[in-house]
XYZ file of C-alpha atoms in Angstrom:
727
model
C 107.500 77.254 196.782
C 109.296 77.381 193.256
C 108.201 79.146 190.200
C 105.526 78.452 188.213
C 106.346 77.087 184.560
C 104.601 78.237 181.446
C 104.193 75.648 178.506
C 106.765 75.848 176.152
C 105.875 76.950 172.593
C 108.447 76.956 170.070
C 107.921 79.462 167.803
C 106.875 79.888 164.023
C 109.573 81.311 161.589
C 108.743 84.735 160.104
C 106.826 84.566 156.805
C 108.835 87.207 153.863
C 107.099 90.134 153.548
C 106.070 92.535 152.495
C 103.215 94.552 150.296
C 103.381 98.167 149.449
C 102.991 100.921 152.481
C 98.710 101.772 152.545
C 98.131 105.688 151.740
C 96.726 106.151 155.355
C 97.726 107.207 158.703
C 98.370 103.835 160.548
C 95.544 102.190 161.999
C 95.567 102.333 166.004
C 94.826 99.300 168.412
C 94.322 101.002 171.834
C 96.717 99.173 174.784
C 96.370 99.509 178.553
C 99.173 100.172 180.005
C 100.667 99.272 184.039
C 103.054 98.836 185.555
C 104.602 95.057 186.277
C 105.091 95.195 190.294
C 108.444 95.068 191.434
C 108.136 97.682 194.276
C 110.330 101.026 194.415
C 113.918 100.529 193.872
C 115.602 104.233 192.785
C 115.960 107.222 194.556
C 112.995 109.298 195.607
C 114.221 112.783 196.640
C 111.714 115.286 197.220
C 108.269 115.553 198.250
C 105.835 118.258 198.597
C 102.085 118.717 199.799
C 99.777 121.011 198.659
C 99.284 123.590 202.083
C 96.294 124.385 201.680
C 93.982 121.060 200.141
C 94.121 117.852 202.737
C 95.372 114.891 200.696
C 97.333 116.795 197.800
C 100.253 115.209 197.410
C 103.720 114.664 195.025
C 106.478 113.002 194.915
C 109.438 113.918 192.040
C 112.543 111.275 191.526
C 115.987 111.716 189.592
C 115.458 109.443 186.731
C 111.976 108.468 186.655
C 109.557 111.427 186.677
C 106.733 112.753 189.041
C 104.268 111.403 190.569
C 100.689 112.436 192.560
C 99.814 110.215 195.265
C 96.410 108.871 195.323
C 94.599 108.885 198.373
C 91.662 106.343 197.602
C 93.559 103.889 195.944
C 96.975 104.218 197.810
C 98.717 104.484 194.552
C 100.751 106.822 192.864
C 100.170 108.271 189.788
C 102.913 108.940 187.441
C 102.252 112.209 185.331
C 105.347 112.641 182.587
C 104.232 109.590 180.901
C 103.277 111.312 177.766
C 107.317 112.523 177.058
C 108.391 111.549 173.394
C 112.298 110.280 172.978
C 113.130 113.588 172.061
C 111.801 115.082 175.737
C 113.192 111.658 177.245
C 115.652 113.723 179.506
C 112.568 116.113 181.199
C 111.840 112.350 183.609
C 114.721 113.965 185.325
C 113.245 116.831 187.750
C 115.649 118.989 189.653
C 112.355 120.523 191.589
C 108.649 120.664 192.068
C 106.502 123.303 192.681
C 102.379 124.085 194.004
C 100.774 127.222 193.289
C 99.788 127.816 197.483
C 96.780 129.699 196.434
C 95.811 127.173 193.331
C 95.752 123.543 194.220
C 95.477 122.526 190.075
C 98.595 124.506 189.583
C 101.820 122.390 189.294
C 105.118 123.149 187.875
C 108.064 121.057 187.142
C 111.886 122.338 186.607
C 113.054 119.047 184.209
C 116.302 118.190 182.931
C 118.795 114.719 183.531
C 122.007 115.912 182.634
C 124.309 119.279 182.301
C 126.599 117.543 179.273
C 126.039 119.241 176.045
C 125.104 116.717 174.287
C 121.981 116.445 177.146
C 118.751 117.853 175.898
C 117.852 121.329 177.311
C 115.966 121.964 180.701
C 112.282 122.986 180.303
C 109.644 124.329 183.103
C 106.466 121.865 183.005
C 103.294 123.807 183.621
C 99.759 122.348 184.329
C 96.646 123.728 185.499
C 95.035 120.351 185.748
C 97.585 118.398 188.642
C 99.309 117.224 185.738
C 97.148 115.601 183.763
C 98.185 117.852 180.547
C 101.210 119.853 180.537
C 102.450 122.752 178.552
C 106.385 123.076 177.886
C 108.481 126.272 178.656
C 111.827 125.925 177.007
C 114.747 127.134 179.374
C 117.712 127.435 176.888
C 119.768 126.118 180.153
C 120.528 122.385 181.299
C 119.406 121.352 184.794
C 120.708 118.239 186.937
C 117.781 116.030 187.300
C 120.310 113.054 187.816
C 123.641 115.167 188.419
C 125.215 116.057 191.626
C 123.071 118.404 194.324
C 119.451 116.732 193.097
C 118.960 115.953 197.068
C 118.363 119.425 198.035
C 116.031 121.817 197.684
C 112.882 122.980 196.609
C 114.458 125.343 194.268
C 111.491 126.011 192.539
C 109.331 127.666 194.123
C 106.025 130.160 193.353
C 105.492 133.474 195.599
C 102.592 132.594 197.991
C 101.355 135.954 197.695
C 101.764 136.570 193.993
C 101.232 133.174 191.964
C 102.505 134.653 188.302
C 105.948 135.107 189.770
C 108.317 131.724 190.351
C 111.887 131.822 190.837
C 114.129 128.820 189.711
C 117.474 127.934 191.541
C 119.524 126.269 188.462
C 122.201 124.134 188.110
C 124.945 126.062 186.598
C 123.120 129.324 185.410
C 122.313 130.793 189.082
C 119.270 131.850 190.712
C 116.580 132.855 187.460
C 112.889 134.663 187.884
C 109.711 134.494 186.074
C 106.225 136.825 186.155
C 104.367 135.007 184.023
C 103.698 131.643 185.327
C 107.348 129.668 183.722
C 106.677 130.643 180.177
C 109.698 133.432 180.548
C 112.381 133.780 182.678
C 115.182 136.147 183.266
C 118.505 135.832 185.656
C 118.724 137.732 188.946
C 122.332 139.320 190.408
C 122.605 136.450 193.063
C 126.159 135.852 192.329
C 126.337 132.097 192.426
C 126.055 129.339 190.046
C 123.950 126.090 191.504
C 121.290 127.289 193.451
C 120.440 124.907 196.682
C 117.485 125.922 197.359
C 114.914 128.676 196.882
C 112.392 129.950 199.553
C 109.998 133.279 200.018
C 108.517 134.224 202.945
C 105.296 134.732 202.967
C 105.282 137.394 205.803
C 107.083 140.182 203.777
C 103.938 140.140 200.861
C 100.232 140.427 201.168
C 98.186 138.788 198.652
C 98.558 140.451 195.545
C 101.578 141.951 196.505
C 104.446 140.132 195.758
C 107.348 138.893 199.121
C 110.083 140.580 199.038
C 112.030 138.672 201.417
C 113.716 135.242 199.800
C 116.091 132.865 200.385
C 118.405 130.921 198.453
C 121.349 128.545 199.038
C 124.349 127.398 197.311
C 126.575 124.763 196.328
C 129.265 126.362 194.515
C 129.643 129.419 197.044
C 128.383 127.543 200.488
C 126.044 129.644 202.721
C 122.469 130.987 203.072
C 121.508 134.279 201.298
C 119.118 136.737 201.893
C 116.938 139.275 199.277
C 114.808 142.173 201.004
C 113.807 143.591 197.766
C 111.859 140.608 196.007
C 115.245 139.231 194.531
C 116.803 142.649 193.041
C 120.192 141.935 195.308
C 121.281 139.328 197.520
C 123.349 139.370 200.901
C 125.225 136.011 202.814
C 122.770 136.000 205.677
C 124.769 137.016 208.954
C 124.769 134.026 211.690
C 124.215 131.105 209.627
C 126.882 128.680 208.917
C 128.857 128.848 205.126
C 127.656 125.139 204.884
C 125.626 123.942 201.663
C 121.455 124.439 202.495
C 120.003 121.107 202.158
C 116.442 122.261 203.416
C 114.401 125.017 204.295
C 110.960 125.599 205.734
C 109.108 128.560 207.955
C 106.936 127.333 210.888
C 103.361 128.390 211.878
C 105.508 131.053 214.384
C 107.599 132.542 211.354
C 110.835 130.513 212.673
C 112.719 129.648 209.883
C 114.971 126.243 209.833
C 117.622 124.872 207.818
C 119.514 121.997 207.341
C 123.075 122.198 206.119
C 125.874 119.795 204.878
C 129.705 120.316 204.058
C 132.192 117.910 202.243
C 135.508 118.593 200.781
C 136.496 121.834 200.021
C 133.584 122.798 201.929
C 130.905 121.241 198.684
C 128.513 118.892 199.441
C 126.517 117.661 196.386
C 123.787 115.652 198.370
C 123.752 112.836 197.463
C 127.710 112.658 197.980
C 130.556 114.067 199.341
C 128.352 114.914 202.841
C 131.103 114.914 205.608
C 129.911 117.461 208.534
C 126.459 119.351 209.077
C 123.828 120.711 211.030
C 120.499 122.131 211.582
C 119.933 125.301 212.662
C 116.928 127.807 213.266
C 116.186 132.032 212.656
C 114.018 133.444 214.826
C 111.664 136.217 213.340
C 114.269 138.743 215.333
C 117.046 137.692 213.122
C 118.824 135.344 215.980
C 120.662 131.790 215.141
C 120.545 128.991 217.006
C 122.228 125.946 215.951
C 119.692 122.911 217.137
C 121.826 119.836 215.856
C 120.658 116.641 216.734
C 123.614 115.058 216.898
C 127.328 116.358 215.926
C 128.251 114.441 212.564
C 131.008 112.913 211.579
C 131.192 111.807 208.523
C 127.742 112.856 207.525
C 125.450 115.483 207.257
C 121.601 116.905 207.589
C 119.097 116.812 204.512
C 115.292 116.169 205.148
C 113.442 118.690 207.249
C 109.694 119.756 207.865
C 108.015 121.119 210.750
C 104.334 120.474 212.066
C 102.147 123.055 209.952
C 99.743 123.017 213.087
C 101.510 122.502 216.458
C 104.553 125.222 216.209
C 108.506 123.551 217.387
C 107.120 119.880 216.465
C 109.923 119.321 214.191
C 111.740 116.053 211.880
C 115.047 116.118 210.345
C 117.101 113.491 208.593
C 120.922 113.113 207.919
C 122.479 112.061 204.572
C 125.042 109.804 203.752
C 125.330 108.504 207.435
C 126.754 105.108 206.312
C 127.920 103.542 208.773
C 124.607 102.983 210.957
C 122.824 104.225 208.289
C 120.613 107.589 207.549
C 118.382 108.547 210.992
C 115.592 110.819 211.218
C 115.094 112.531 214.040
C 111.828 114.019 215.780
C 111.556 117.150 218.424
C 108.221 118.403 219.965
C 110.166 121.611 221.497
C 111.873 123.201 218.523
C 115.093 121.011 218.784
C 116.108 122.091 222.363
C 115.700 117.610 222.563
C 115.533 115.290 220.043
C 115.099 111.289 219.487
C 116.037 109.201 217.179
C 112.737 107.391 215.663
C 114.909 104.473 214.458
C 114.844 102.600 218.102
C 111.028 103.048 218.346
C 110.583 102.278 214.104
C 109.339 99.096 212.554
C 109.255 98.609 208.577
C 107.429 96.219 207.196
C 109.065 95.034 203.384
C 107.518 92.037 203.994
C 105.176 92.866 200.754
C 108.168 93.151 198.651
C 110.670 90.287 199.344
C 113.128 92.280 197.213
C 113.791 94.891 199.778
C 114.172 92.155 202.422
C 116.635 90.732 200.421
C 118.461 94.369 199.737
C 118.366 95.402 203.418
C 119.901 92.256 204.500
C 117.412 91.687 206.629
C 118.133 94.559 209.056
C 115.513 96.784 209.876
C 116.988 100.164 209.109
C 116.125 103.543 208.140
C 117.598 103.572 204.924
C 120.341 105.639 203.262
C 120.025 108.696 201.159
C 117.158 110.471 202.797
C 117.335 113.700 201.093
C 113.423 114.589 201.830
C 110.958 114.009 204.747
C 107.976 115.653 205.044
C 104.889 115.879 207.625
C 101.404 116.242 206.345
C 100.407 119.949 206.771
C 96.331 118.691 208.300
C 97.699 115.750 209.807
C 100.904 116.128 212.012
C 101.215 112.105 212.571
C 101.080 111.371 208.729
C 104.982 111.392 207.405
C 107.360 109.999 204.791
C 110.848 110.693 203.757
C 112.301 108.929 200.487
C 115.495 106.570 200.406
C 117.893 105.807 197.443
C 115.264 102.942 197.197
C 111.601 103.919 197.669
C 109.559 105.606 200.091
C 108.228 104.889 203.979
C 105.120 106.299 205.254
C 103.700 106.053 208.575
C 100.299 107.200 210.075
C 101.021 107.056 213.747
C 104.372 109.255 214.153
C 103.764 109.468 217.467
C 102.903 106.103 219.000
C 105.150 104.070 220.679
C 105.991 102.209 217.384
C 106.082 103.601 214.496
C 105.266 101.950 211.844
C 106.816 102.356 208.500
C 104.733 101.181 205.168
C 106.664 100.946 201.871
C 104.236 102.968 199.885
C 105.339 102.750 196.289
C 102.231 100.916 194.796
C 102.862 102.026 190.702
C 105.716 104.065 191.977
C 108.094 101.989 190.142
C 111.288 103.791 189.764
C 113.632 101.297 188.918
C 116.539 101.299 186.495
C 115.717 98.153 184.193
C 118.586 97.485 181.977
C 117.259 94.744 179.876
C 114.100 92.423 179.715
C 113.378 89.179 178.153
C 110.242 87.105 177.852
C 111.299 83.597 177.292
C 109.991 80.629 175.488
C 108.626 78.879 178.385
C 108.675 78.735 182.119
C 108.503 82.432 183.492
C 106.776 85.050 181.939
C 109.233 87.691 182.166
C 112.966 88.224 182.856
C 114.196 91.673 184.036
C 117.939 92.762 184.521
C 118.200 95.657 186.985
C 120.409 98.899 188.010
C 121.154 98.693 191.841
C 118.655 96.167 192.572
C 119.701 93.151 190.779
C 115.794 92.161 189.174
C 113.988 89.339 189.040
C 112.185 86.691 187.356
C 108.496 86.724 187.424
C 105.899 83.660 186.952
C 103.195 86.254 187.668
C 103.564 89.662 186.068
C 101.001 90.780 187.915
C 102.535 90.257 191.733
C 105.512 91.716 192.789
C 108.441 88.696 192.361
C 109.339 86.420 195.414
C 110.800 83.451 194.264
C 113.174 84.244 191.565
C 115.068 87.434 192.835
C 118.144 88.001 191.180
C 120.097 88.035 194.708
C 122.075 89.822 196.064
C 119.414 92.302 195.521
C 122.377 95.266 195.869
C 124.125 94.595 192.596
C 123.518 96.345 189.383
C 122.299 93.374 186.797
C 123.371 94.455 183.335
C 121.759 91.502 181.083
C 119.696 88.690 181.157
C 118.801 85.725 179.011
C 116.991 82.047 178.285
C 117.940 79.048 175.926
C 115.257 78.818 173.373
C 114.614 75.494 173.529
C 115.591 74.688 177.036
C 114.093 77.922 178.952
C 114.926 76.546 182.002
C 118.638 77.812 181.646
C 119.141 81.136 181.827
C 122.367 83.632 182.534
C 122.532 86.918 184.194
C 125.706 89.365 183.795
C 125.899 91.229 187.449
C 128.347 94.239 188.081
C 128.618 92.550 192.103
C 129.460 89.065 191.309
C 132.958 88.409 191.945
C 132.801 86.441 188.594
C 130.990 89.099 186.565
C 127.336 87.002 186.674
C 125.220 84.000 187.638
C 123.253 80.619 185.669
C 120.398 79.281 186.884
C 119.235 75.976 185.438
C 115.824 75.634 187.054
C 114.214 79.138 185.568
C 115.578 81.642 187.707
C 114.297 79.487 191.467
C 118.059 78.904 191.933
C 121.290 80.729 190.519
C 125.144 79.683 190.553
C 127.679 82.124 190.114
C 130.200 82.269 186.974
C 133.294 80.493 187.323
C 136.477 83.181 186.761
C 137.070 85.113 183.656
C 139.779 87.058 182.409
C 139.773 90.450 184.567
C 137.494 93.480 183.381
C 139.646 96.381 181.910
C 138.419 99.821 183.324
C 136.901 102.640 181.455
C 137.424 106.404 180.458
C 136.500 107.520 184.051
C 138.879 104.954 185.433
C 136.028 102.414 186.642
C 135.600 99.015 186.432
C 133.905 98.334 183.228
C 130.290 96.816 183.293
C 129.478 93.236 182.835
C 127.815 93.755 179.647
C 125.743 91.405 177.523
C 124.904 87.742 177.506
C 123.316 85.676 175.167
C 122.619 82.001 175.621
C 122.481 79.021 173.001
C 119.438 77.531 171.219
C 119.754 74.329 174.128
C 121.834 76.466 176.883
C 125.028 74.495 176.378
C 126.979 77.213 175.796
C 126.964 81.190 176.745
C 128.745 83.891 174.668
C 129.438 87.256 177.379
C 130.800 90.167 175.938
C 131.909 92.642 178.812
C 132.224 96.276 178.322
C 135.488 97.582 176.729
C 135.827 93.508 175.811
C 136.254 91.147 173.425
C 133.779 88.205 173.802
C 133.902 85.603 175.975
C 132.580 81.652 175.295
C 132.091 79.279 177.616
C 130.951 75.816 176.943
C 129.856 74.230 180.293
C 127.226 77.013 181.184
C 129.655 79.321 183.056
C 132.459 77.517 184.824
C 134.507 78.446 182.511
C 135.705 80.539 179.820
C 137.882 81.347 176.498
C 138.177 84.369 174.474
C 136.466 84.217 171.112
C 138.621 84.759 167.908
C 137.593 86.677 165.444
C 135.695 88.694 167.343
C 135.895 92.559 166.023
C 137.722 94.885 167.315
C 136.065 97.886 168.195
C 136.126 98.878 171.536
C 133.958 101.744 172.330
C 130.710 100.797 171.144
C 128.582 97.674 172.239
C 128.526 94.707 170.295
C 125.737 92.908 171.556
C 125.979 88.992 170.930
C 122.739 86.921 169.575
C 121.934 83.410 170.156
C 120.408 81.461 166.729
C 117.036 80.697 168.708
C 116.779 77.137 166.551
C 120.563 75.764 166.113
C 122.726 74.926 169.264
C 125.812 76.851 169.485
C 125.326 78.735 166.575
C 125.754 83.073 167.575
C 125.561 86.156 165.517
C 126.896 90.084 166.286
C 125.958 92.865 164.539
C 129.909 94.337 163.342
C 128.654 98.237 163.016
C 131.660 99.069 161.930
C 132.336 97.525 159.267
C 129.102 97.230 158.225
C 129.061 92.967 158.543
C 126.563 90.513 160.305
C 129.468 88.094 162.016
C 128.393 83.765 162.471
C 129.925 81.518 164.964
C 128.630 77.475 164.314
C 131.586 76.509 167.453
C 129.361 77.495 170.430
C 131.260 81.281 170.186
C 134.883 79.869 169.739
C 135.383 81.761 166.625
C 133.528 84.349 164.277
C 133.202 85.001 160.593
C 131.113 87.004 158.254
C 128.151 85.427 157.431
C 126.511 88.902 156.068
C 128.536 91.748 154.457
C 127.731 94.735 152.359
C 125.613 96.674 155.138
C 125.848 99.990 155.839
C 128.202 101.245 158.549
C 126.336 102.644 161.786
C 128.114 105.678 163.151
C 129.867 105.522 167.099
C 126.851 107.666 168.409
C 124.029 105.584 166.559
C 122.185 102.761 167.461
C 121.348 98.998 166.043
C 119.613 96.310 166.816
C 119.832 92.173 165.583
C 117.082 89.988 166.613
C 116.684 86.176 165.880
C 113.504 84.559 165.252
C 112.716 81.094 166.594
C 112.013 78.485 163.936
C 114.243 78.514 161.111
C 118.094 79.020 161.314
C 119.728 82.640 160.911
C 116.210 84.395 160.665
C 117.688 87.568 161.922
C 116.169 91.083 161.813
C 118.572 93.759 162.044
C 117.202 97.398 163.306
C 119.681 100.500 161.318
C 119.406 103.822 162.240
C 117.425 104.649 159.108
C 115.801 100.883 157.967
C 114.857 97.674 159.363
C 116.403 94.869 157.578
C 114.751 91.107 157.516
C 117.420 88.178 156.335
C 114.627 85.392 156.487
C 117.029 82.436 156.373
C 120.670 81.538 154.483
C 119.254 81.281 151.367
C 116.994 83.994 151.200
C 117.856 87.616 149.893
C 117.352 90.464 152.623
C 114.526 93.055 152.428
C 114.284 96.064 153.859
C 110.639 96.912 155.103
C 109.756 99.886 153.078
C 107.238 101.536 155.650
C 109.967 101.474 158.518
C 111.579 104.849 158.949
C 113.385 104.694 161.965
C 113.516 101.776 164.048
C 114.655 102.711 167.721
C 113.936 98.749 169.011
C 112.204 95.672 167.765
C 110.663 92.364 169.319
C 108.722 89.360 167.661
C 106.020 88.199 169.982
C 103.101 85.020 169.598
C 101.688 85.748 165.985
C 97.996 86.021 165.777
C 97.237 83.366 163.747
C 98.452 79.556 164.324
C 101.157 78.899 161.966
C 101.218 82.600 160.877
C 103.733 85.514 161.038
C 105.417 86.446 164.255
C 103.902 89.465 165.441
C 106.528 92.095 165.039
C 106.645 95.161 167.102
C 108.892 98.480 166.068
C 109.447 101.417 168.828
C 109.993 104.170 165.731
C 108.992 106.099 163.308
C 106.574 104.702 160.439
C 105.574 106.026 157.235
C 102.310 105.463 155.629
C 102.030 107.062 152.424
C 103.906 110.575 152.538
C 102.594 110.919 156.349
C 105.578 109.625 159.197
C 103.992 108.584 162.606
C 106.215 107.828 165.574
C 105.456 105.533 168.548
C 105.248 102.078 169.518
C 103.796 99.960 166.322
C 102.640 95.880 165.996
C 102.855 94.006 162.444
C 100.894 90.830 162.505
C 101.352 90.087 158.832
C 105.648 90.519 158.657
C 105.646 93.856 158.221
C 103.383 94.744 155.553
C 101.196 96.935 157.039
C 101.474 98.502 161.030
C 99.005 99.377 163.626
C 100.045 102.334 166.500
C 99.071 100.349 169.797
C 100.148 103.506 172.032
C 99.499 107.193 171.937
C 100.202 110.476 172.757
C 99.459 110.335 176.690
C 101.686 106.405 176.943
C 105.121 107.253 175.415
C 107.597 107.028 178.367
C 110.534 108.784 177.076
C 113.612 106.487 175.981
C 113.401 102.674 176.264
C 116.027 100.675 177.117
C 114.409 97.406 176.382
C 111.489 95.763 174.746
C 110.381 92.383 174.913
C 107.098 90.738 173.188
C 105.433 87.788 174.772
C 106.030 84.461 172.721
C 103.209 83.050 174.726
C 100.716 85.460 174.210
C 99.613 88.014 171.439
C 99.513 90.861 171.770
C 101.400 91.422 174.988
C 104.285 93.690 174.900
C 107.053 94.445 178.051
C 108.540 98.074 178.168
C 111.464 99.290 180.175
C 111.551 102.744 179.841
C 114.323 105.157 181.613
C 113.753 105.086 185.424
C 110.012 103.500 184.972
C 110.537 99.940 185.845
C 108.755 97.678 183.608
C 105.518 98.411 181.733
C 103.008 95.704 180.396
C 100.975 96.767 177.537
C 97.923 94.324 176.514
C 94.552 95.459 173.863
C 92.099 96.331 175.306
C-alpha cells in the first residue's frame, strides 16, 4: 500500500505586525510532547541494572541522554529532556551509576566533546530515579561522543559507603568524591583516559569504604589495582596489557574482564579494535584466559555474569566487521562457549526501516559495547548496538527470540524535518539510518522509507504547490541525492553532478542542503564547501549557479519561494544581504541589502511563507525580521530577543496570520524568557508552549504543521523527532 495523502491547502500570507510588548511574562499554553515513532537508530553504549531492586534498569546513549525502562508499559522513559540549550552537551552520557544500597539514587557523568569550544562536563545526581536532578559542575571535559565511550562503567558508587564516588575521565585521570558528587579531587592513578572503574565489595564492610579498586586505561593499556581505596595504584600482575573494556565480579568473588587492543596498543571502542580477549581472576589472584574465539581483527567488550548462578557468563565481540559482532554464552565459567547467533532469531518486522538497514540478514548487530543479564532473572538479557537494542526473555531456549525493545528510545540523529503542505504528514532526514516520510506520525513508518536505510541523509524538501514532488540529499548516494514524484512512495537517484570536495578532515564533504521550487520544476542544491547547483529537470542534470556568495566556510541554506515557481533565496550572511534567483537557481543577485553581518560562529535562518511572493522571515542572532512582500518595509519583532529557530504553521483562524513559532528568547517588558513560543497574531504577542521539564537540549530543525493548527515538530540533537500539541 502506498502512502496516504493529506488534503493540500495553500497557505495564507502573513499579516503585518506587531503591537508593542505587553508588560508581563508570556502566557503559558501547555503542550503535550511525545516521540514520533521511528525505532531506535543510534548507538546505545551502556546499561545498568540495579542489583537489589527487580526491574530497575537504565540505559545510556552517546548523544541522546539516558533512559529508565518502564516494565509496565515496556517503554523507555527519557531522563534528560529538561536540559536547556546551554546544557545541551550534557546529553552525551559517558557513564551511569546507581547506589547499590539506595535504589532512588542515580548518577550520570555527562559531556559530549573534548574540544575547548564544548561545554564543561557535569555530574548529574538524582534522588528520585531521574525525575529531578542536581547539576554538579566538574570543570573538565568528558567525551560522551568521543572515542572510548563504549567502555565502562567508569562512574561507580562505593557499595559499602554511598557517599564515595569514583569517576574515570576522558583526559583528566581518576577522580574521587566523598560527598555524593558535589566535589571531586584527582587520585594518583598515572593515566589520562580511564576506561572503567570497579570496586571490590569484599574489601569493605557496611559503613566502611572498599579498599580494593580496579581501573582500566586507554592511554596506558592495562588493568590497575589499588589496595588502599585509591590512594595508590599498581599494574595488575597477570592481566594482559590491553585496554580493559568491561569488568564484573561474579557471585563467588571471581573477577571477569574483557579486553581489546588496537594500533599502537590502543583501542577506543568503538574504533580501532584489532585483537583482545576475555580473562578471569579467582580469589587467589590467579589469572586465566577464557577467550571464546581468538580474535583476528576484532576485540571483546560486553560482559556480564549471572548474579545467582556462578559460572554463567555472557560476552560480546566489538568491531567484528566481517561477520558482524557475536554474543557468546558459557555456563561453565568460560571453559566452553556457544555463539548465540546460531540459535537466535531477531524480529525486526515491527520496524520496517531496520529490515532495510540489515538488508534482510539476521545478525546480532555491530558495535555491541555492552550486554547485560537481569540480576533477578538470568533468562532475561539485553545488548546494545550502533542502531538500538535487543532484549530476550528466553536466553536458555532452544531458539533465543530477541525483540527490538526501543519503544520511546528514539536516539536517531535527525538532521532536518519538514511538514509538507499536502500528502505525507512529515519528512525526516536522518544520520546513519536515512529517514522516512510519515503518513501517520503515531506509527513507525513503513511505506515511504528513505532507502537505502544505512546512509546519512542531510536535507529534505517538498514543492509547496505540488507536495508530491520531493528531494533529499544523501552522503551515501552515488550522485548525492534522490527525487520522488509520488510523495515519497518511491525514489530515483540524482543524475551526475560536479564531484564533491573534501573538508578540513580530509573526508568527502557532506551533501548539504536541497530546496525544491514551488511547483517542483527546479531544484537548488548546496553541497558542503561548494557553490549552489541548480537542476531544471528534477535532479537529472545539474549546473553551477552564478552569483552565489563566495563564502565556503559556513553553510548557506537555499530557500524556495512558496508561491511563485522558479524563485529561490539565500541569506548571504557575510555580506549582510538576501540574494534572489528568478530563473530557477541559475543566477542570483541582491534583493535585500543593508542587513547586519553574521559572524561565522553565529547562526541565521531564512523562512519563506506561502501565499505571497517574497514573504520572508529572517532569524538573525539578535532579532527576527519580517519582509512581508517586495513592496512592504521590513519590520523587526520587538519581543524576540534571540531567535534560534523559527517555523510557520496553520493559522488559528480562517484567513488569519500563519502561526509563528520561535525557539529562543522572548522579552516581555523587562523580563526575558527562554523556550518554545507560539504567536497567532503575526508576532504581536507570544505564549510559551513548553515548560522547564521539556527543553530537549539543542534543536537541529523545527517544522510546524501547515494543516493542523498548533502542531509543532522538533528535531533535537540525538532525540529523534518530537511532536508537540496543545493539551
